[in-house]
Amino acid sequence: MAWFNLRRGSTQRASNDPTGDEAIPPLRVLAARHGLHIGAAVSEKHLREDPGYREILAREFNMVTCENAMKFGPLRPSRETFAFDAADSIVAFAQEHDMAVRGHTLIWHMMLPQWFRNAGLSYDEAIDVIRGHIHTVTRHYAGRLAAWDVVNEAFEDDGSWRETPFLKMLGPDYLSMAFHWAHEGDPHAKLFYNDFSADEINAKSDAIYEVLRELISQGTPVHGVGFQMHVNLENPPRPKSVAKNMKRFADLGLEVQVTEMDVALDVPATKRDLAEEARLYGDIMEACLGTKAFSAFVTWGVTDRYSWIPLQFHGKGAPLLFDDEGRPKPAYFAVREALQKELKTVPT
Ligand code: G3I
């Protein structure tokens, strides 16, 4: 069922379009009117195997993030080898459908290959290996990526440094080193720091703010901050605090992005929870639209079916804009409505 003509650049909805109103363009068209990207995290497997997944992605989004394919482990089966095929296929799809790409992620303590964990690298060896990784990967994608999550999740919730292998090997300077190496590899990509549970004003976002302020004062090429926005209904983010938090980072001269939003619900999801989820998505999008330097809103997946949430949290799921069958949920319409509203106030 061709809901959407996938030919490059075509944004005409077909008459049987599932979002119910042919007159309203896809999210990507509405976002572009705000000069924004709206994106989704993409798995190479599902992109390859599921035509409905591909159709929704190309129809509704103008940005992709590789969910796993550009992480250290998947890219580096061994110290001597790089495995780019999976990520290359996602980048190729994005280029075919006029979509921007976020690289995720050069430095993260998760999904590190065993050879790296077990290598017992000295300081100098760690410099060589990590600089080599960042240079090779950023050069491979240079010119094709809009942004990189250079460092992901370097801080604990209390604002202390996370004891990652990178901190242990290189000390806190690893942040600055990573950003400089990424910029050397791809001078055109916008370089982001990315984290979770830092969406509002709190000890963690305070620590990130101070570190990024210092990096910027030292001339480090850091261009943006990514707020992952992995949230739930039990303890939802307060849009006013999110907006205040985003503003202070924007005031540093940084781009601000929501990079991984999903809202974990108890499943099977009730109509009430789906409505609450929609309200939260719409409120966060509105908070973002009112923030200057806000440039992208990415959900952590395309359809509920393939979300990481049920795998990670038993009894939770239904976190995204499209359900297991690829049908738009109330959250989709809430995001669409927020994008359709003209900006209420000039971005502050
Ligand atoms: O590909 C292998 C497969 O061959 C194997 O059979 C299977 C079972 O062991 O594992 C598969 O790899 C899994 C991979 O996802 C692909 O499905 C890994 O075990 C699993 O750990 C990995 O989980 C990912 C997780 O990051 C850890 O890297 C999730 O998909 C991904 O959604 C999640 O995303 C992170 C962001 O990168 C950073 N922010 C938090 C977010 C959620 O944790």
CSV table of C-alpha atoms in Angstrom, one decimal, residues 72-335:
chain,number,residue,atom,x,y,z
A,72,PHE,CA,32.2,2.0,19.1
A,73,GLY,CA,31.4,-1.7,19.3
A,74,PRO,CA,29.4,-2.1,16.1
A,75,LEU,CA,31.9,-0.1,14.2
A,76,ARG,CA,35.0,-1.8,15.6
A,77,PRO,CA,34.9,-5.7,15.6
A,78,SER,CA,38.6,-5.6,16.3
A,79,ARG,CA,41.4,-3.0,16.9
A,80,GLU,CA,42.5,-3.4,13.3
A,81,THR,CA,39.1,-3.2,11.6
A,82,PHE,CA,36.2,-0.9,11.0
A,83,ALA,CA,32.7,-2.2,10.0
A,84,PHE,CA,30.9,0.7,8.3
A,85,ASP,CA,28.3,-1.2,6.2
A,86,ALA,CA,25.3,-1.1,8.5
A,87,ALA,CA,25.7,2.6,9.2
A,88,ASP,CA,26.5,3.3,5.5
A,89,SER,CA,23.1,1.8,4.6
A,90,ILE,CA,21.3,4.1,6.9
A,91,VAL,CA,23.2,7.1,5.6
A,92,ALA,CA,22.5,6.1,2.0
A,93,PHE,CA,18.7,5.9,2.8
A,94,ALA,CA,18.9,9.3,4.4
A,95,GLN,CA,20.7,10.8,1.4
A,96,GLU,CA,18.2,9.2,-0.9
A,97,HIS,CA,15.3,10.8,1.0
A,98,ASP,CA,16.8,14.2,1.6
A,99,MET,CA,17.2,13.5,5.4
A,100,ALA,CA,19.9,14.9,7.7
A,101,VAL,CA,22.0,12.4,9.7
A,102,ARG,CA,23.0,12.6,13.4
A,103,GLY,CA,26.1,10.5,14.2
A,104,HIS,CA,25.7,8.6,17.5
A,105,THR,CA,28.0,8.3,19.3
A,106,LEU,CA,31.8,8.5,19.3
A,107,ILE,CA,32.5,8.3,23.0
A,108,TRP,CA,30.2,6.3,25.3
A,109,HIS,CA,30.8,3.8,28.1
A,110,MET,CA,28.3,1.3,26.7
A,111,MET,CA,28.6,-1.1,23.7
A,112,LEU,CA,32.4,-0.9,23.9
A,113,PRO,CA,34.1,-3.8,22.2
A,114,GLN,CA,35.7,-6.4,24.4
A,115,TRP,CA,39.1,-5.9,22.8
A,116,PHE,CA,39.0,-2.2,23.9
A,117,ARG,CA,37.8,-3.0,27.4
A,118,ASN,CA,40.4,-5.7,27.9
A,119,ALA,CA,43.3,-3.9,26.3
A,120,GLY,CA,44.7,-2.3,29.5
A,121,LEU,CA,45.8,0.7,27.5
A,122,SER,CA,48.4,3.1,28.8
A,123,TYR,CA,47.6,6.9,28.6
A,124,ASP,CA,49.6,7.2,25.4
A,125,GLU,CA,48.1,4.0,23.9
A,126,ALA,CA,44.6,5.3,24.8
A,127,ILE,CA,45.3,8.6,23.1
A,128,ASP,CA,46.4,6.7,19.9
A,129,VAL,CA,43.4,4.3,19.9
A,130,ILE,CA,40.7,6.8,20.7
A,131,ARG,CA,42.0,9.5,18.5
A,132,GLY,CA,42.4,7.0,15.7
A,133,HIS,CA,38.8,5.9,16.2
A,134,ILE,CA,37.4,9.4,16.2
A,135,HIS,CA,39.5,10.5,13.2
A,136,THR,CA,38.8,7.5,11.1
A,137,VAL,CA,35.0,7.5,11.8
A,138,THR,CA,34.5,11.3,11.4
A,139,ARG,CA,36.6,11.3,8.2
A,140,HIS,CA,34.6,8.4,6.8
A,141,TYR,CA,31.3,10.4,7.2
A,142,ALA,CA,32.8,13.9,6.7
A,143,GLY,CA,30.4,16.1,4.8
A,144,ARG,CA,27.5,13.6,5.1
A,145,LEU,CA,26.5,14.2,8.7
A,146,ALA,CA,24.8,17.2,10.2
A,147,ALA,CA,25.9,16.5,13.7
A,148,TRP,CA,27.8,14.1,16.0
A,149,ASP,CA,27.0,13.1,19.5
A,150,VAL,CA,30.7,13.3,20.3
A,151,VAL,CA,30.4,12.4,24.0
A,152,ASN,CA,27.4,10.7,25.5
A,153,GLU,CA,26.4,10.4,29.2
A,154,ALA,CA,29.7,11.5,30.9
A,155,PHE,CA,27.9,12.6,34.1
A,156,GLU,CA,26.0,10.9,37.0
A,157,ASP,CA,22.6,12.2,38.2
A,158,ASP,CA,24.3,14.0,41.1
A,159,GLY,CA,26.6,15.9,38.7
A,160,SER,CA,29.7,13.9,39.4
A,161,TRP,CA,31.9,12.6,36.6
A,162,ARG,CA,30.8,9.1,35.5
A,163,GLU,CA,33.6,6.6,36.1
A,164,THR,CA,33.9,5.6,32.4
A,165,PRO,CA,36.9,3.9,30.8
A,166,PHE,CA,37.6,7.2,29.1
A,167,LEU,CA,37.8,9.1,32.4
A,168,LYS,CA,40.0,6.4,33.9
A,169,MET,CA,42.4,6.4,30.9
A,170,LEU,CA,42.5,10.1,30.0
A,171,GLY,CA,41.0,12.1,32.9
A,172,PRO,CA,38.4,14.8,32.5
A,173,ASP,CA,40.3,16.3,29.5
A,174,TYR,CA,38.9,13.4,27.4
A,175,LEU,CA,35.9,15.6,26.7
A,176,SER,CA,37.9,18.4,25.1
A,177,MET,CA,40.2,15.9,23.3
A,178,ALA,CA,37.2,14.1,21.8
A,179,PHE,CA,35.6,17.4,20.5
A,180,HIS,CA,38.9,18.6,19.0
A,181,TRP,CA,39.6,15.2,17.3
A,182,ALA,CA,36.0,15.1,15.9
A,183,HIS,CA,36.4,18.6,14.5
A,184,GLU,CA,39.7,17.7,12.9
A,185,GLY,CA,37.9,14.7,11.3
A,186,ASP,CA,34.9,16.6,10.1
A,187,PRO,CA,35.1,20.4,10.3
A,188,HIS,CA,31.5,20.7,9.0
A,189,ALA,CA,29.5,18.6,11.5
A,190,LYS,CA,28.0,20.3,14.5
A,191,LEU,CA,29.5,18.6,17.6
A,192,PHE,CA,27.1,17.8,20.5
A,193,TYR,CA,27.3,16.7,24.1
A,194,ASN,CA,24.4,14.3,24.7
A,195,ASP,CA,22.8,13.0,28.0
A,196,PHE,CA,19.7,11.8,29.7
A,197,SER,CA,17.9,13.0,32.8
A,198,ALA,CA,19.4,16.5,32.2
A,199,ASP,CA,16.3,17.8,30.5
A,200,GLU,CA,15.3,20.1,33.4
A,201,ILE,CA,17.3,22.3,35.8
A,202,ASN,CA,18.9,19.8,38.2
A,203,ALA,CA,22.3,18.8,39.6
A,204,LYS,CA,23.2,16.9,36.4
A,205,SER,CA,22.3,19.7,33.9
A,206,ASP,CA,24.0,22.2,36.2
A,207,ALA,CA,27.2,20.1,35.9
A,208,ILE,CA,26.9,19.8,32.2
A,209,TYR,CA,26.3,23.5,31.9
A,210,GLU,CA,29.4,24.4,33.9
A,211,VAL,CA,31.6,22.0,31.9
A,212,LEU,CA,30.3,23.1,28.5
A,213,ARG,CA,30.7,26.8,29.5
A,214,GLU,CA,34.3,26.1,30.4
A,215,LEU,CA,35.0,24.1,27.2
A,216,ILE,CA,33.5,27.0,25.2
A,217,SER,CA,35.7,29.5,27.1
A,218,GLN,CA,38.7,27.4,26.1
A,219,GLY,CA,37.8,27.5,22.4
A,220,THR,CA,36.7,23.8,22.3
A,221,PRO,CA,34.6,23.1,19.2
A,222,VAL,CA,31.4,22.2,20.9
A,223,HIS,CA,28.4,23.4,19.1
A,224,GLY,CA,25.3,21.9,20.8
A,225,VAL,CA,23.8,20.0,23.6
A,226,GLY,CA,21.4,17.0,23.2
A,227,PHE,CA,18.7,16.3,25.7
A,228,GLN,CA,17.7,12.7,25.3
A,229,MET,CA,14.2,13.0,26.9
A,230,HIS,CA,13.7,9.4,27.8
A,231,VAL,CA,10.7,10.0,30.1
A,232,ASN,CA,7.5,8.4,31.6
A,233,LEU,CA,4.2,9.5,33.0
A,234,GLU,CA,5.1,8.7,36.6
A,235,ASN,CA,7.7,11.5,36.8
A,236,PRO,CA,7.2,13.6,33.6
A,237,PRO,CA,9.4,16.5,32.8
A,238,ARG,CA,8.0,19.9,33.5
A,239,PRO,CA,7.9,21.8,30.3
A,240,LYS,CA,8.7,25.2,32.0
A,241,SER,CA,11.8,23.7,33.6
A,242,VAL,CA,12.8,22.1,30.3
A,243,ALA,CA,12.4,25.5,28.5
A,244,LYS,CA,14.4,27.3,31.2
A,245,ASN,CA,17.1,24.7,31.0
A,246,MET,CA,17.3,24.8,27.2
A,247,LYS,CA,17.5,28.7,27.3
A,248,ARG,CA,20.5,28.8,29.5
A,249,PHE,CA,22.4,26.4,27.1
A,250,ALA,CA,21.2,28.5,24.1
A,251,ASP,CA,22.5,31.6,25.9
A,252,LEU,CA,25.9,29.9,25.8
A,253,GLY,CA,25.6,30.0,22.0
A,254,LEU,CA,24.8,26.3,21.8
A,255,GLU,CA,22.3,24.6,19.5
A,256,VAL,CA,19.7,22.7,21.5
A,257,GLN,CA,18.2,19.5,20.4
A,258,VAL,CA,15.8,16.8,21.8
A,259,THR,CA,17.7,13.7,20.6
A,260,GLU,CA,16.0,10.6,21.9
A,261,MET,CA,12.5,11.2,23.1
A,262,ASP,CA,10.2,8.4,24.1
A,263,VAL,CA,7.6,8.1,26.8
A,264,ALA,CA,7.4,4.7,28.5
A,265,LEU,CA,3.9,3.6,29.3
A,266,ASP,CA,2.5,0.6,31.1
A,267,VAL,CA,1.4,-1.8,28.4
A,268,PRO,CA,-1.2,-2.6,27.2
A,269,ALA,CA,-1.6,1.2,27.1
A,270,THR,CA,-4.9,2.7,28.2
A,271,LYS,CA,-6.6,5.4,26.2
A,272,ARG,CA,-6.0,7.7,29.2
A,273,ASP,CA,-2.2,7.0,29.2
A,274,LEU,CA,-2.1,7.5,25.4
A,275,ALA,CA,-3.8,10.8,25.8
A,276,GLU,CA,-1.3,11.8,28.6
A,277,GLU,CA,1.6,10.7,26.4
A,278,ALA,CA,0.2,12.9,23.6
A,279,ARG,CA,0.0,15.9,25.9
A,280,LEU,CA,3.6,15.4,27.1
A,281,TYR,CA,4.9,15.1,23.5
A,282,GLY,CA,3.0,18.2,22.5
A,283,ASP,CA,4.0,20.2,25.6
A,284,ILE,CA,7.7,19.3,25.1
A,285,MET,CA,7.5,20.2,21.4
A,286,GLU,CA,5.9,23.6,22.3
A,287,ALA,CA,8.6,24.2,24.9
A,288,CYS,CA,11.2,23.5,22.2
A,289,LEU,CA,9.5,25.7,19.6
A,290,GLY,CA,9.7,28.6,22.0
A,291,THR,CA,13.4,28.2,22.5
A,292,LYS,CA,15.9,30.0,20.3
A,293,ALA,CA,18.6,27.8,18.9
A,294,PHE,CA,16.4,24.7,19.1
A,295,SER,CA,17.1,22.8,15.9
A,296,ALA,CA,16.0,19.2,16.0
A,297,PHE,CA,13.5,16.9,17.7
A,298,VAL,CA,14.3,13.2,17.5
A,299,THR,CA,12.3,10.3,18.8
A,300,TRP,CA,14.1,7.1,19.8
A,301,GLY,CA,12.6,4.9,17.2
A,302,VAL,CA,10.1,4.9,14.4
A,303,THR,CA,7.3,2.6,15.6
A,304,ASP,CA,6.5,1.1,19.1
A,305,ARG,CA,7.1,-2.4,17.7
A,306,TYR,CA,10.9,-2.0,17.6
A,307,SER,CA,11.5,0.3,20.7
A,308,TRP,CA,14.2,-0.6,23.1
A,309,ILE,CA,11.8,0.1,26.0
A,310,PRO,CA,10.0,-3.3,26.3
A,311,LEU,CA,13.4,-5.0,26.1
A,312,GLN,CA,14.8,-3.0,28.9
A,313,PHE,CA,11.7,-2.4,31.1
A,314,HIS,CA,9.3,-5.3,31.6
A,315,GLY,CA,5.7,-4.2,31.3
A,316,LYS,CA,6.6,-0.9,29.6
A,317,GLY,CA,6.2,0.1,26.0
A,318,ALA,CA,4.1,2.2,23.5
A,319,PRO,CA,6.7,5.1,23.8
A,320,LEU,CA,6.7,6.6,20.2
A,321,LEU,CA,4.5,8.4,17.7
A,322,PHE,CA,3.5,5.3,15.7
A,323,ASP,CA,2.0,2.1,17.1
A,324,ASP,CA,3.2,-1.5,16.5
A,325,GLU,CA,1.3,-1.5,13.2
A,326,GLY,CA,2.7,1.8,12.1
A,327,ARG,CA,-0.5,3.7,12.7
A,328,PRO,CA,-0.2,7.3,14.0
A,329,LYS,CA,-1.0,7.6,17.8
A,330,PRO,CA,-2.5,10.5,19.7
A,331,ALA,CA,1.2,11.6,20.3
A,332,TYR,CA,1.7,11.9,16.6
A,333,PHE,CA,-1.3,14.3,16.3
A,334,ALA,CA,-0.2,16.3,19.3
A,335,VAL,CA,3.3,16.8,17.8
